[in-house]
Backbone as numpy.savetxt, mean C-alpha at the origin, in Angstrom:
# Nx Ny Nz CAx CAy CAz Cx Cy Cz
-34.19 13.13 10.74 -33.62 14.38 11.28 -32.81 14.08 12.54
-31.89 14.97 12.88 -31.13 14.83 14.10 -32.05 15.02 15.29
-32.05 14.06 16.19 -32.95 14.13 17.33 -32.38 14.92 18.49
-31.05 14.84 18.65 -30.45 15.56 19.77 -29.00 15.86 19.49
-28.53 16.94 20.10 -27.13 17.32 19.95 -26.74 18.07 21.20
-25.89 17.48 21.99 -25.47 18.09 23.24 -23.98 18.39 23.17
-23.65 19.67 23.15 -22.25 20.07 23.11 -22.07 21.25 24.06
-21.03 21.22 24.83 -20.73 22.37 25.69 -19.47 23.02 25.21
-19.40 24.32 25.38 -18.28 25.06 24.84 -16.95 24.66 25.48
-16.99 24.29 26.74 -15.76 23.98 27.46 -15.48 22.49 27.57
-16.23 21.69 26.81 -16.04 20.24 26.89 -16.01 19.65 25.50
-15.23 18.60 25.32 -15.16 17.92 24.03 -16.19 16.79 23.96
-16.88 16.50 25.07 -17.87 15.43 25.08 -19.15 15.91 24.39
-19.77 15.04 23.63 -21.07 15.36 23.06 -21.78 14.08 22.66
-23.07 14.22 22.37 -23.87 13.10 21.91 -24.80 13.61 20.82
-24.90 12.85 19.73 -25.77 13.23 18.62 -26.38 11.97 18.03
-27.60 12.08 17.51 -28.25 10.90 16.95 -28.98 11.24 15.66
-29.09 10.23 14.80 -29.69 10.42 13.48 -30.48 9.17 13.09
-31.48 9.37 12.24 -32.19 8.24 11.61 -31.58 8.04 10.23
-31.02 6.86 9.98 -30.29 6.61 8.74 -30.65 5.23 8.19
-30.16 4.96 6.98 -30.23 3.63 6.39 -28.80 3.08 6.35
-28.62 1.83 6.77 -27.29 1.24 6.90 -27.13 0.02 6.01
-26.01 -0.03 5.29 -25.57 -1.24 4.60 -24.17 -1.54 5.10
-23.91 -2.79 5.47 -22.64 -3.16 6.07 -21.98 -4.27 5.29
-20.68 -4.11 5.01 -19.92 -5.10 4.23 -18.68 -5.50 5.02
-18.33 -6.79 4.95 -17.16 -7.28 5.68 -15.88 -6.86 4.94
-14.68 -7.10 5.53 -13.42 -6.68 4.89 -13.21 -7.25 3.50
-13.88 -8.38 3.18 -13.76 -8.98 1.85 -14.72 -8.35 0.85
-15.55 -7.40 1.32 -16.50 -6.74 0.43 -17.83 -7.44 0.30
-18.06 -8.47 1.11 -19.31 -9.21 1.07 -20.31 -8.63 2.08
-21.61 -8.56 1.71 -22.61 -8.03 2.64 -22.63 -8.86 3.93
-22.73 -8.19 5.06 -22.83 -8.87 6.34 -24.23 -9.48 6.44
-24.28 -10.80 6.57 -25.55 -11.52 6.50 -26.53 -11.11 7.60
-26.00 -10.75 8.76 -26.86 -10.43 9.89 -27.50 -9.05 9.80
-27.10 -8.26 8.80 -27.63 -6.91 8.65 -28.34 -6.79 7.30
-29.62 -6.48 7.34 -30.38 -6.26 6.11 -29.84 -5.01 5.42
-29.44 -5.13 4.17 -28.85 -4.01 3.46 -29.88 -2.90 3.26
-29.47 -1.67 3.60 -30.38 -0.53 3.50 -31.36 -0.47 4.66
-31.05 -1.14 5.74 -31.95 -1.22 6.89 -32.06 0.14 7.58
-33.29 0.53 7.95 -33.53 1.77 8.68 -33.09 1.57 10.13
-32.12 2.37 10.58 -31.58 2.23 11.93 -31.41 3.61 12.56
-31.11 3.58 13.83 -30.85 4.79 14.60 -29.35 4.87 14.85
-28.72 5.95 14.42 -27.28 6.14 14.59 -27.03 7.05 15.77
-26.31 6.54 16.75 -25.93 7.32 17.93 -24.43 7.61 17.84
-24.08 8.88 17.89 -22.68 9.30 17.83 -22.32 9.92 19.17
-21.32 9.38 19.82 -20.91 9.88 21.13 -19.40 10.06 21.17
-18.99 11.13 21.83 -17.56 11.35 22.00 -17.26 11.61 23.46
-16.29 10.89 23.99 -15.87 11.06 25.37 -14.38 10.85 25.47
-13.93 10.43 26.64 -12.49 10.21 26.83 -11.95 9.12 25.93
-12.83 8.15 25.56 -12.38 7.05 24.71 -12.43 7.34 23.23
-12.78 8.60 22.87 -12.87 8.95 21.46 -14.30 8.91 20.94
-14.42 8.83 19.63 -15.73 8.87 18.97 -16.26 7.46 18.78
-17.54 7.25 19.18 -18.15 5.92 19.07 -19.44 6.02 18.26
-19.61 5.08 17.32 -20.81 5.00 16.50 -21.60 3.75 16.89
-22.91 3.92 17.13 -23.77 2.78 17.46 -24.99 2.81 16.56
-25.25 1.70 15.86 -26.42 1.57 15.00 -27.40 0.62 15.69
-28.62 1.09 15.99 -29.60 0.27 16.70 -30.92 0.25 15.94
-31.68 -0.80 16.18 -33.01 -0.95 15.59 -33.90 -1.70 16.58
-35.03 -1.09 16.95 -35.94 -1.74 17.90 -35.30 -2.00 19.23
-34.36 -1.13 19.61 -33.69 -1.30 20.89 -32.53 -2.27 20.87
-32.29 -2.93 19.72 -31.21 -3.89 19.59 -30.05 -3.28 18.79
-28.83 -3.53 19.23 -27.66 -3.02 18.53 -27.41 -3.84 17.27
-27.42 -3.17 16.13 -27.15 -3.82 14.84 -25.65 -3.86 14.57
-25.00 -2.76 14.84 -23.54 -2.66 14.66 -23.04 -1.52 15.52
-21.80 -1.61 15.93 -21.19 -0.57 16.76 -19.70 -0.60 16.57
-19.07 0.52 16.75 -17.62 0.57 16.62 -17.10 1.93 17.01
-15.81 1.98 17.20 -15.16 3.23 17.59 -14.40 3.79 16.40
-14.49 5.09 16.21 -13.74 5.74 15.16 -12.29 5.85 15.64
-11.40 5.16 14.93 -10.00 5.08 15.32 -9.14 5.78 14.28
-7.84 5.98 14.56 -6.98 6.66 13.60 -6.95 6.04 12.21
-7.22 4.71 12.11 -7.18 4.04 10.80 -8.48 4.20 10.03
-9.50 4.83 10.65 -10.78 5.03 9.97 -10.58 5.93 8.76
-11.19 5.56 7.65 -11.07 6.35 6.43 -12.44 6.63 5.85
-12.63 7.86 5.37 -13.84 8.19 4.63 -13.55 7.92 3.16
-14.21 6.90 2.60 -13.97 6.56 1.20 -14.69 7.52 0.27
-15.87 7.97 0.68 -16.66 8.86 -0.17 -17.74 9.51 0.67
-18.26 10.63 0.17 -19.37 11.28 0.85 -20.14 12.10 -0.17
-21.36 12.45 0.19 -22.20 13.24 -0.69 -23.19 14.02 0.14
-24.25 14.54 -0.49 -25.24 15.33 0.23 -26.02 14.49 1.23
-26.19 13.19 0.93 -26.99 12.34 1.80 -26.25 11.05 2.21
-25.00 10.89 1.78 -24.35 9.58 1.90 -22.93 9.69 2.45
-22.57 8.74 3.30 -21.18 8.58 3.74 -20.81 7.11 3.61
-19.61 6.86 3.09 -19.07 5.50 3.04 -17.82 5.50 3.90
-17.86 4.70 4.96 -16.77 4.67 5.93 -16.08 3.32 5.90
-14.75 3.35 5.87 -13.98 2.11 5.98 -13.51 2.01 7.41
-14.15 1.14 8.20 -13.83 0.95 9.60 -13.02 -0.33 9.77
-12.55 -0.59 10.97 -11.78 -1.80 11.23 -12.59 -3.05 10.94
-13.89 -3.01 11.21 -14.74 -4.19 11.03 -15.22 -4.39 9.61
-15.05 -3.39 8.75 -15.52 -3.50 7.39 -15.93 -2.13 6.85
-16.80 -2.13 5.87 -17.24 -0.90 5.22 -18.71 -0.64 5.51
-19.01 0.55 5.99 -20.39 0.93 6.30 -20.85 2.00 5.33
-22.00 1.76 4.68 -22.63 2.75 3.81 -23.79 3.34 4.59
-23.68 4.62 4.93 -24.67 5.28 5.77 -25.39 6.35 4.95
-26.71 6.17 4.77 -27.51 7.12 3.99 -28.41 7.91 4.93
-28.29 9.23 4.85 -29.07 10.12 5.70 -30.34 10.56 4.97
-31.38 10.84 5.73 -32.64 11.32 5.14 -32.60 12.82 4.92
-31.65 13.48 5.57 -31.62 14.94 5.54 -30.20 15.42 5.25
-30.04 16.36 4.32 -28.73 16.86 3.93 -28.04 17.61 5.06
-28.82 18.27 5.92 -28.25 19.00 7.05 -27.61 18.03 8.03
-28.31 16.91 8.31 -27.75 15.89 9.19 -26.47 15.32 8.61
-26.48 15.06 7.30 -25.31 14.49 6.64 -24.11 15.43 6.74
-24.36 16.73 6.56 -23.31 17.72 6.65 -22.77 17.83 8.08
-23.69 17.77 9.05 -23.28 17.82 10.46 -22.40 16.63 10.82
-22.80 15.45 10.33 -22.02 14.23 10.58 -20.65 14.33 9.93
-20.58 14.94 8.74 -19.30 15.12 8.04 -18.36 15.99 8.86
-18.91 17.02 9.48 -18.10 17.91 10.32 -17.54 17.17 11.52
-18.38 16.33 12.14 -17.93 15.53 13.28 -16.78 14.62 12.88
-16.93 13.95 11.73 -15.88 13.04 11.27 -14.60 13.79 10.97
-14.72 14.94 10.34 -13.54 15.71 9.96 -12.71 16.08 11.18
-13.38 16.30 12.30 -12.69 16.70 13.52 -12.11 15.51 14.28
-12.58 14.31 13.94 -12.19 13.15 14.74 -11.44 12.07 13.99
-11.50 12.08 12.65 -10.82 11.06 11.86 -9.44 11.56 11.48
-8.47 10.68 11.57 -7.09 11.06 11.27 -6.94 11.50 9.83
-5.95 12.33 9.58 -5.66 12.77 8.22 -5.24 11.58 7.36
-5.45 11.72 6.05 -5.04 10.68 5.12 -3.53 10.46 5.23
-3.11 9.20 5.18 -1.69 8.90 5.31 -0.91 9.40 4.09
0.40 9.50 4.26 1.27 9.94 3.16 1.12 9.00 1.97
1.02 7.70 2.25 0.89 6.73 1.17 -0.40 6.96 0.39
-1.52 7.16 1.10 -2.81 7.36 0.44 -2.82 8.64 -0.38
-2.10 9.66 0.08 -2.08 10.93 -0.63 -1.37 10.82 -1.98
-0.40 9.92 -2.09 0.38 9.83 -3.33 0.05 8.62 -4.18
-0.88 7.78 -3.73 -1.17 6.55 -4.45 -2.67 6.37 -4.66
-3.06 6.07 -5.90 -4.46 5.78 -6.17 -4.83 4.46 -5.50
-6.05 4.41 -4.95 -6.47 3.23 -4.21 -6.44 1.97 -5.08
-6.94 2.07 -6.32 -6.98 0.90 -7.22 -5.57 0.42 -7.54
-4.65 1.37 -7.75 -3.26 1.02 -8.05 -2.60 0.31 -6.87
-2.85 0.83 -5.66 -2.27 0.22 -4.46 -2.81 -1.19 -4.25
-4.11 -1.36 -4.46 -4.73 -2.67 -4.27 -4.12 -3.69 -5.22
-3.94 -3.30 -6.49 -3.36 -4.20 -7.48 -1.90 -4.51 -7.14
-1.17 -3.50 -6.69 0.25 -3.66 -6.34 0.42 -4.66 -5.21
-0.33 -4.48 -4.12 -0.17 -5.36 -2.96 -0.72 -6.76 -3.25
-1.72 -6.85 -4.11 -2.23 -8.17 -4.49 -1.16 -8.93 -5.27
-0.47 -8.24 -6.16 0.58 -8.85 -6.98 1.69 -9.42 -6.09
2.15 -8.63 -5.12 3.24 -9.07 -4.26 2.77 -9.99 -3.14
1.48 -10.23 -3.04 0.96 -11.16 -2.06 1.06 -12.61 -2.49
1.38 -12.85 -3.77 1.49 -14.21 -4.28 2.86 -14.80 -3.97
2.86 -16.04 -3.49 4.13 -16.71 -3.20 4.95 -16.91 -4.47
4.28 -17.11 -5.60 5.03 -17.32 -6.85 5.84 -16.08 -7.22
5.32 -14.89 -6.91 6.08 -13.67 -7.19 7.26 -13.54 -6.23
7.04 -13.90 -4.97 8.15 -13.89 -4.02 9.23 -14.89 -4.45
8.78 -16.04 -4.97 9.73 -17.05 -5.44 10.57 -16.50 -6.59
9.93 -15.79 -7.52 10.66 -15.22 -8.66 11.79 -14.31 -8.18
11.51 -13.50 -7.17 12.54 -12.58 -6.67 13.62 -13.33 -5.89
13.21 -14.30 -5.09 14.19 -15.05 -4.29 15.11 -15.89 -5.16
14.58 -16.36 -6.30 15.38 -17.19 -7.21 16.29 -16.37 -8.13
16.18 -15.04 -8.02 17.11 -14.16 -8.72 18.43 -14.23 -7.94
19.31 -15.11 -8.37 20.53 -15.41 -7.60 21.37 -14.17 -7.38
21.53 -13.36 -8.43 22.37 -12.16 -8.31 21.81 -11.24 -7.24
20.51 -11.02 -7.28 19.86 -10.14 -6.31 20.00 -10.67 -4.89
19.60 -11.93 -4.69 19.56 -12.49 -3.34 20.95 -12.65 -2.74
21.87 -13.19 -3.52 23.23 -13.42 -3.00 23.96 -12.11 -2.74
23.69 -11.09 -3.56 24.34 -9.79 -3.35 23.87 -9.16 -2.04
22.59 -9.25 -1.76 22.08 -8.71 -0.50 22.65 -9.48 0.69
22.68 -10.80 0.58 23.21 -11.59 1.69 24.68 -11.25 1.94
25.45 -11.14 0.86 26.88 -10.81 1.00 27.06 -9.42 1.61
26.25 -8.46 1.17 26.39 -7.10 1.68 26.10 -7.04 3.17
25.12 -7.83 3.62 24.76 -7.82 5.03 25.77 -8.60 5.87
26.10 -9.80 5.43 27.02 -10.64 6.22 28.44 -10.09 6.23
28.87 -9.48 5.13 30.22 -8.92 5.08 30.33 -7.63 5.89
29.20 -7.08 6.28 29.19 -5.91 7.15 28.55 -6.27 8.48
28.87 -7.48 8.94 28.27 -8.01 10.16 28.44 -7.13 11.37
29.56 -6.39 11.44 29.80 -5.52 12.59 28.77 -4.40 12.69
28.17 -4.04 11.53 27.14 -3.01 11.53 25.81 -3.54 12.07
25.63 -4.86 11.97 24.35 -5.46 12.34 24.37 -6.12 13.72
25.52 -6.55 14.17 25.62 -7.29 15.43 25.07 -6.50 16.61
24.06 -7.06 17.27 23.47 -6.43 18.44 22.62 -5.22 18.15
22.31 -4.96 16.86 21.59 -3.75 16.48 20.10 -4.03 16.20
19.33 -2.94 16.13 17.91 -3.01 15.78 17.77 -2.64 14.31
17.08 -3.50 13.56 16.99 -3.35 12.11 15.53 -3.23 11.68
15.28 -2.39 10.70 13.95 -2.24 10.10 14.02 -2.69 8.65
13.21 -3.69 8.29 13.15 -4.21 6.93 11.88 -3.67 6.28
12.04 -2.79 5.29 10.91 -2.11 4.65 10.46 -2.88 3.41
9.18 -3.26 3.37 8.69 -4.08 2.27 9.33 -5.44 2.32
9.19 -6.10 3.46 9.96 -7.31 3.75 9.61 -8.49 2.86
8.39 -8.53 2.32 8.00 -9.66 1.48 8.05 -10.97 2.25
8.81 -11.92 1.74 8.96 -13.22 2.40 9.76 -13.13 3.69
10.46 -12.00 3.88 11.29 -11.82 5.06 12.73 -12.25 4.87
13.14 -12.51 3.63 14.47 -13.06 3.40 15.57 -12.12 3.88
15.41 -10.80 3.67 16.43 -9.86 4.15 16.46 -9.80 5.67
15.31 -9.98 6.29 15.25 -10.01 7.75 16.03 -11.20 8.29
15.93 -12.34 7.62 16.70 -13.52 8.01 18.20 -13.26 7.87
18.59 -12.56 6.78 20.01 -12.24 6.60 20.50 -11.35 7.73
19.67 -10.37 8.14 20.05 -9.48 9.23 20.21 -10.26 10.53
19.31 -11.22 10.75 19.39 -12.07 11.94 20.66 -12.93 11.90
20.98 -13.43 10.69 22.21 -14.23 10.54 23.45 -13.40 10.86
23.36 -12.09 10.62 24.50 -11.20 10.88 24.57 -10.78 12.35
23.60 -11.24 13.15 23.66 -10.97 14.59 22.79 -9.85 15.09
21.80 -9.40 14.28 20.91 -8.33 14.73 20.16 -8.76 16.00
20.02 -7.82 16.93 19.30 -8.12 18.17 17.80 -8.18 17.93
17.29 -7.28 17.07 15.86 -7.22 16.78 15.66 -6.76 15.35
14.72 -7.41 14.65 14.41 -7.02 13.27 12.91 -6.82 13.18
12.49 -5.62 12.75 11.09 -5.34 12.48 10.87 -5.47 10.98
10.10 -6.48 10.56 9.85 -6.72 9.14 8.47 -6.17 8.79
8.44 -5.06 8.04 7.19 -4.41 7.69 6.78 -4.83 6.29
5.58 -5.39 6.16 5.08 -5.83 4.86 3.59 -5.52 4.75
3.20 -4.81 3.68 1.82 -4.37 3.53 0.93 -5.41 2.84
1.51 -6.30 2.05 0.69 -7.28 1.32 0.36 -8.48 2.21
-0.51 -9.34 1.70 -0.94 -10.51 2.47 0.18 -11.53 2.67
1.29 -11.38 1.96 2.39 -12.33 2.13 3.00 -12.20 3.52
2.63 -11.14 4.25 3.11 -10.97 5.63 2.76 -12.18 6.48
1.60 -12.79 6.21 1.20 -13.97 6.99 2.14 -15.15 6.73
2.60 -15.27 5.48 3.55 -16.33 5.15 4.92 -16.03 5.78
5.29 -14.75 5.81 6.55 -14.38 6.44 6.53 -14.75 7.93
5.40 -14.51 8.58 5.27 -14.88 10.00 5.43 -16.39 10.17
4.85 -17.16 9.24 4.95 -18.62 9.32 6.41 -19.06 9.17
7.15 -18.40 8.26 8.57 -18.74 8.09 9.37 -18.41 9.35
9.08 -17.28 9.93 9.79 -16.88 11.15 9.56 -17.90 12.25
8.31 -18.31 12.43 7.99 -19.28 13.46 8.62 -20.64 13.17
8.57 -21.07 11.90 9.12 -22.37 11.53 10.63 -22.42 11.70
11.29 -21.26 11.54 12.74 -21.20 11.70 13.15 -20.77 13.10
12.17 -20.72 14.00 12.41 -20.41 15.41 13.17 -19.10 15.59
12.70 -18.07 14.87 13.34 -16.77 14.94 12.42 -15.70 15.52
11.31 -16.13 16.14 10.32 -15.18 16.66 10.90 -14.27 17.73
11.96 -14.72 18.39 12.58 -13.88 19.43 13.41 -12.75 18.84
13.69 -12.82 17.53 14.50 -11.79 16.87 13.68 -11.02 15.84
12.95 -11.74 14.99 12.22 -11.11 13.88 10.75 -10.95 14.25
10.26 -9.72 14.13 8.84 -9.44 14.35 8.24 -8.92 13.05
7.30 -9.67 12.49 6.64 -9.27 11.25 5.44 -8.39 11.59
5.38 -7.21 10.97 4.27 -6.28 11.18 3.56 -6.08 9.85
2.27 -6.42 9.83 1.49 -6.31 8.61 0.92 -4.90 8.49
1.41 -4.14 7.52 0.92 -2.78 7.32 1.88 -1.98 6.47
1.50 -0.74 6.18 2.32 0.16 5.38 3.22 0.96 6.30
4.46 1.18 5.88 5.43 1.88 6.70 4.94 3.28 7.05
4.09 3.86 6.18 3.56 5.20 6.44 2.53 5.21 7.55
2.02 4.01 7.94 0.92 3.95 8.90 1.22 3.14 10.15
2.17 2.21 10.09 2.43 1.34 11.24 3.23 2.07 12.31
3.33 1.45 13.47 4.12 2.00 14.57 5.08 0.94 15.07
6.32 1.33 15.29 7.28 0.43 15.94 7.74 1.12 17.23
8.06 0.34 18.25 8.27 0.90 19.59 9.61 1.56 19.85
10.51 1.58 18.86 11.84 2.14 19.12 12.48 2.61 17.82
13.49 3.46 17.97 14.28 3.86 16.81 15.18 2.70 16.40
15.60 2.71 15.14 16.40 1.60 14.62 17.79 2.08 14.23
18.71 1.13 14.22 20.10 1.43 13.84 20.31 1.32 12.34
19.56 0.42 11.70 19.75 0.15 10.28 18.39 -0.06 9.61
18.26 0.47 8.39 17.10 0.18 7.55 17.57 -0.58 6.33
16.94 -1.72 6.07 17.26 -2.50 4.88 16.02 -2.61 4.01
16.23 -2.73 2.71 15.10 -2.88 1.79 15.63 -3.21 0.42
14.74 -3.67 -0.44 15.04 -3.85 -1.86 14.07 -2.93 -2.60
14.40 -1.62 -2.66 13.43 -0.62 -3.14 13.50 -0.29 -4.62
14.39 -0.96 -5.37 14.57 -0.58 -6.76 13.53 -1.22 -7.67
12.85 -0.38 -8.44 11.95 -0.87 -9.48 12.63 -0.72 -10.83
11.91 -1.07 -11.89 12.46 -0.84 -13.23 12.80 0.64 -13.37
13.91 0.93 -14.03 14.39 2.31 -14.17 14.54 2.96 -12.79
14.81 2.18 -11.80 15.07 2.58 -10.42 13.83 3.09 -9.71
13.04 3.96 -10.37 11.95 4.65 -9.70 10.59 3.98 -9.84
10.44 3.05 -10.77 9.13 2.44 -10.99 8.64 1.76 -9.71
7.34 1.82 -9.46 6.65 1.31 -8.27 6.77 2.27 -7.09
7.62 3.30 -7.19 7.74 4.36 -6.17 8.09 3.80 -4.79
8.78 2.68 -4.76 9.19 2.09 -3.50 10.28 2.91 -2.82
11.06 3.65 -3.61 12.10 4.49 -3.03 11.51 5.51 -2.06
10.32 6.03 -2.38 9.69 7.01 -1.49 9.34 6.38 -0.15
8.86 5.14 -0.19 8.54 4.43 1.05 9.81 4.16 1.85
10.87 3.77 1.15 12.16 3.49 1.79 12.67 4.74 2.52
12.58 5.89 1.85 13.05 7.13 2.46 12.13 7.58 3.59
10.83 7.30 3.45 9.89 7.67 4.52 10.24 6.94 5.82
10.78 5.75 5.70 11.12 4.95 6.88 12.21 5.60 7.72
12.90 6.61 7.18 13.97 7.26 7.93 13.45 7.95 9.19
12.13 8.12 9.31 11.59 8.72 10.52 11.88 7.86 11.75
12.18 6.54 11.52 12.50 5.65 12.62 14.00 5.49 12.82
14.82 6.08 11.94 16.26 5.85 11.96 16.97 6.78 12.95
17.86 6.20 13.74 18.66 7.01 14.66 19.55 7.97 13.87
19.92 9.11 14.45 20.78 10.08 13.74 22.07 9.47 13.20
22.58 8.46 13.89 23.82 7.82 13.45 23.55 6.53 12.67
22.27 6.29 12.32 21.90 5.05 11.67 22.37 4.96 10.22
22.24 3.74 9.65 22.67 3.49 8.28 21.54 2.87 7.47
21.64 3.04 6.14 20.65 2.46 5.24 21.35 1.54 4.25
20.76 0.37 4.04 21.26 -0.60 3.06 20.15 -0.88 2.05
20.28 -0.47 0.79 21.37 0.28 0.17 21.28 1.77 0.51
22.37 2.48 0.25 22.41 3.91 0.54 22.52 4.75 -0.72
22.70 4.11 -1.87 22.87 4.86 -3.11 22.34 4.04 -4.29
21.71 4.73 -5.22 21.22 4.08 -6.44 21.70 4.83 -7.66
22.13 4.12 -8.68 22.62 4.73 -9.92 21.73 4.33 -11.09
21.30 5.32 -11.85 20.50 5.10 -13.05 21.33 5.52 -14.25
21.54 4.59 -15.18 22.35 4.86 -16.37 21.44 5.00 -17.59
21.61 6.07 -18.33 20.79 6.34 -19.51 21.68 6.51 -20.74
21.27 5.88 -21.85 22.06 5.98 -23.08 21.16 5.68 -24.27
21.35 6.36 -25.39 20.61 6.01 -26.61 21.12 4.67 -27.16
20.27 3.95 -27.86 20.68 2.67 -28.44 19.92 2.44 -29.74
20.38 1.47 -30.50 19.71 1.07 -31.73 19.62 -0.45 -31.77
18.41 -0.96 -31.98 18.19 -2.41 -32.03 17.19 -2.69 -33.14
17.69 -3.07 -34.31 16.82 -3.29 -35.47 15.82 -4.42 -35.22
16.24 -5.47 -34.54 15.34 -6.59 -34.28 14.20 -6.18 -33.37
14.50 -5.40 -32.33 13.46 -4.94 -31.43 12.49 -4.00 -32.14
13.05 -3.12 -32.96 12.19 -2.20 -33.72 11.25 -2.96 -34.64
11.76 -3.98 -35.30 10.93 -4.78 -36.18 9.86 -5.53 -35.40
10.22 -6.05 -34.24 9.27 -6.78 -33.41 8.12 -5.88 -32.98
8.46 -4.66 -32.53 7.42 -3.72 -32.11 6.58 -3.27 -33.30
7.23 -3.05 -34.42 6.54 -2.60 -35.64 5.54 -3.64 -36.11
5.95 -4.92 -36.03 5.08 -6.00 -36.52 3.85 -6.20 -35.64
3.94 -5.79 -34.37 2.78 -5.92 -33.49 1.59 -5.12 -34.01
1.87 -4.05 -34.74 0.81 -3.20 -35.25 0.22 -3.70 -36.56
0.78 -4.80 -37.11 0.29 -5.30 -38.39 -1.14 -5.81 -38.33
-1.62 -6.12 -37.14 -3.03 -6.51 -36.98 -3.95 -5.46 -37.59
-3.54 -4.18 -37.44 -4.39 -3.09 -37.90 -4.24 -2.81 -39.39
-3.50 -3.68 -40.09 -3.39 -3.55 -41.55 -4.56 -4.23 -42.26
-5.31 -5.05 -41.53 -6.38 -5.82 -42.16 -7.48 -4.91 -42.71
-7.85 -5.22 -43.95 -8.90 -4.42 -44.61 -10.27 -5.08 -44.53
-10.31 -6.31 -44.00 -11.61 -6.98 -43.87 -11.61 -7.87 -42.62
-11.61 -7.21 -41.48 -11.69 -7.93 -40.21 -13.16 -8.07 -39.85
-13.69 -9.28 -40.11 -15.13 -9.51 -39.95 -15.93 -8.46 -40.71
-15.39 -8.11 -41.89 -16.08 -7.16 -42.74 -15.78 -5.71 -42.44
-14.82 -5.45 -41.55 -14.48 -4.07 -41.16 -13.04 -3.76 -41.57
-12.84 -2.60 -42.20 -11.51 -2.15 -42.62 -10.83 -1.46 -41.44
-9.74 -2.06 -40.93 -9.03 -1.51 -39.78 -7.82 -0.66 -40.15
-7.48 -0.60 -41.41 -6.20 -0.05 -41.83 -6.02 1.43 -41.50
-7.10 2.16 -41.30 -6.96 3.58 -40.99 -6.31 3.81 -39.63
-6.27 2.78 -38.78 -5.67 2.91 -37.45 -4.25 2.35 -37.38
-3.72 1.92 -38.50 -2.39 1.32 -38.52 -1.34 2.28 -38.00
-1.37 3.52 -38.44 -0.37 4.50 -38.02 -0.45 4.80 -36.53
-1.66 4.96 -36.02 -1.84 5.26 -34.60 -1.37 4.08 -33.74
-1.64 2.85 -34.21 -1.20 1.67 -33.46 0.31 1.57 -33.43
0.96 1.86 -34.55 2.42 1.81 -34.62 3.04 2.82 -33.66
2.48 4.02 -33.61 2.98 5.05 -32.69 2.80 4.61 -31.24
1.67 3.99 -30.96 1.40 3.54 -29.59 2.39 2.48 -29.14
2.65 1.51 -30.00 3.63 0.47 -29.67 5.03 1.05 -29.51
5.35 2.08 -30.31 6.68 2.69 -30.24 6.88 3.42 -28.91
5.79 3.89 -28.31 5.89 4.63 -27.04 5.95 3.71 -25.82
5.59 2.45 -25.99 5.56 1.55 -24.85 6.97 1.15 -24.40
7.22 1.16 -23.09 8.55 0.75 -22.60 8.75 -0.75 -22.79
9.98 -1.13 -23.04 10.35 -2.53 -23.18 11.34 -2.86 -22.07
11.00 -3.78 -21.20 11.87 -4.17 -20.09 12.55 -5.48 -20.47
13.86 -5.44 -20.61 14.58 -6.63 -21.06 16.07 -6.43 -20.82
16.82 -7.49 -20.96 18.28 -7.39 -20.95 18.75 -7.10 -22.38
19.97 -6.59 -22.52 20.45 -6.24 -23.85 21.97 -6.35 -23.90
22.48 -6.41 -25.10 23.92 -6.43 -25.33 24.42 -4.99 -25.32
25.38 -4.63 -24.46 25.86 -3.24 -24.39 26.45 -2.71 -25.69
26.72 -3.60 -26.64 27.28 -3.15 -27.91 26.27 -2.39 -28.76
24.98 -2.42 -28.39 23.97 -1.68 -29.17 23.89 -0.22 -28.72
24.63 0.15 -27.65 24.62 1.53 -27.20 25.31 2.43 -28.22
24.76 3.64 -28.39 25.30 4.59 -29.37 26.21 5.62 -28.71
26.22 5.65 -27.37 27.08 6.60 -26.67 27.34 6.07 -25.26
28.33 6.66 -24.62 28.60 6.26 -23.24 27.42 6.67 -22.36
27.04 5.83 -21.41 25.87 6.14 -20.58 26.10 7.33 -19.66
25.02 8.05 -19.41 25.05 9.14 -18.46 24.48 8.64 -17.14
25.19 8.85 -16.05 24.78 8.31 -14.75 24.05 9.36 -13.91
22.92 8.93 -13.34 22.18 9.78 -12.41 22.16 9.06 -11.07
22.68 9.70 -10.02 22.83 9.07 -8.72 21.81 9.59 -7.73
21.17 8.65 -7.02 20.26 9.00 -5.93 20.93 8.55 -4.64
21.25 9.50 -3.78 21.96 9.21 -2.54 21.01 9.45 -1.36
């Protein structure tokens, strides 16, 4: 039960304490060895000028402590349980009393920052998989070795050097930092390279190895959540996914405009999506044949053929990402422009 609660009507300071069970996990999701999982502890919640502070103690000894900061997130809650993602890791706090749990939830609601724009529009599992994928150097290599992509960006930046010379640039989803280097080559005074995946650490290493730390600053985080100390003159990014919109990077690119000066520019500033019907007999046959597995009437003694039609329909609905000969188009493409 809650042992004490001191709140004054004219003051934001208060102190509250609870008897709870604590399980603590490090940022990698591994149990913290120094804390017995499910350990009975005393939770002290205090709020003062420095914000909200949580202290977990047992036998007069501090087991864990931390301050509730703007990046604190409530992953889940229930009648007796709260799961908190703090800077130091994840804390699973189980209350003995539903009233105490509800009271604690109210305290958190008043003190924890609202969910970020990115979190509101993205499922956690999807975001984790996305950033893990782009955290691999091999994936960065695949993009950098796309000669058309890389050389086109470099040409666009260097050929517009007057726009970059002496200016402050924001690189959204910087990855390896290659576009940031191009901006520096064009004479940018300062480049903020924002990257949410773990490849940000490799980008920092490249910046240091190329002695560009005085110009390029790599910031590890999501553009919706990080802070930069000044407005920027130019925003650069490679935000196009398949069919232009896939991966929803365009939304992040546009969100970055909150840092852009009124007279600032964006590279790129326009995207065109071309749509047209086509006919490809070879592709149709290839997709159709994938469903032939379900034609078998004795797969380990099981007749699968009743699912042949459903499998064929499923394969027909799946998108195919590939290059093609424009001669297979059945009509002139219709252009949709995003400016």
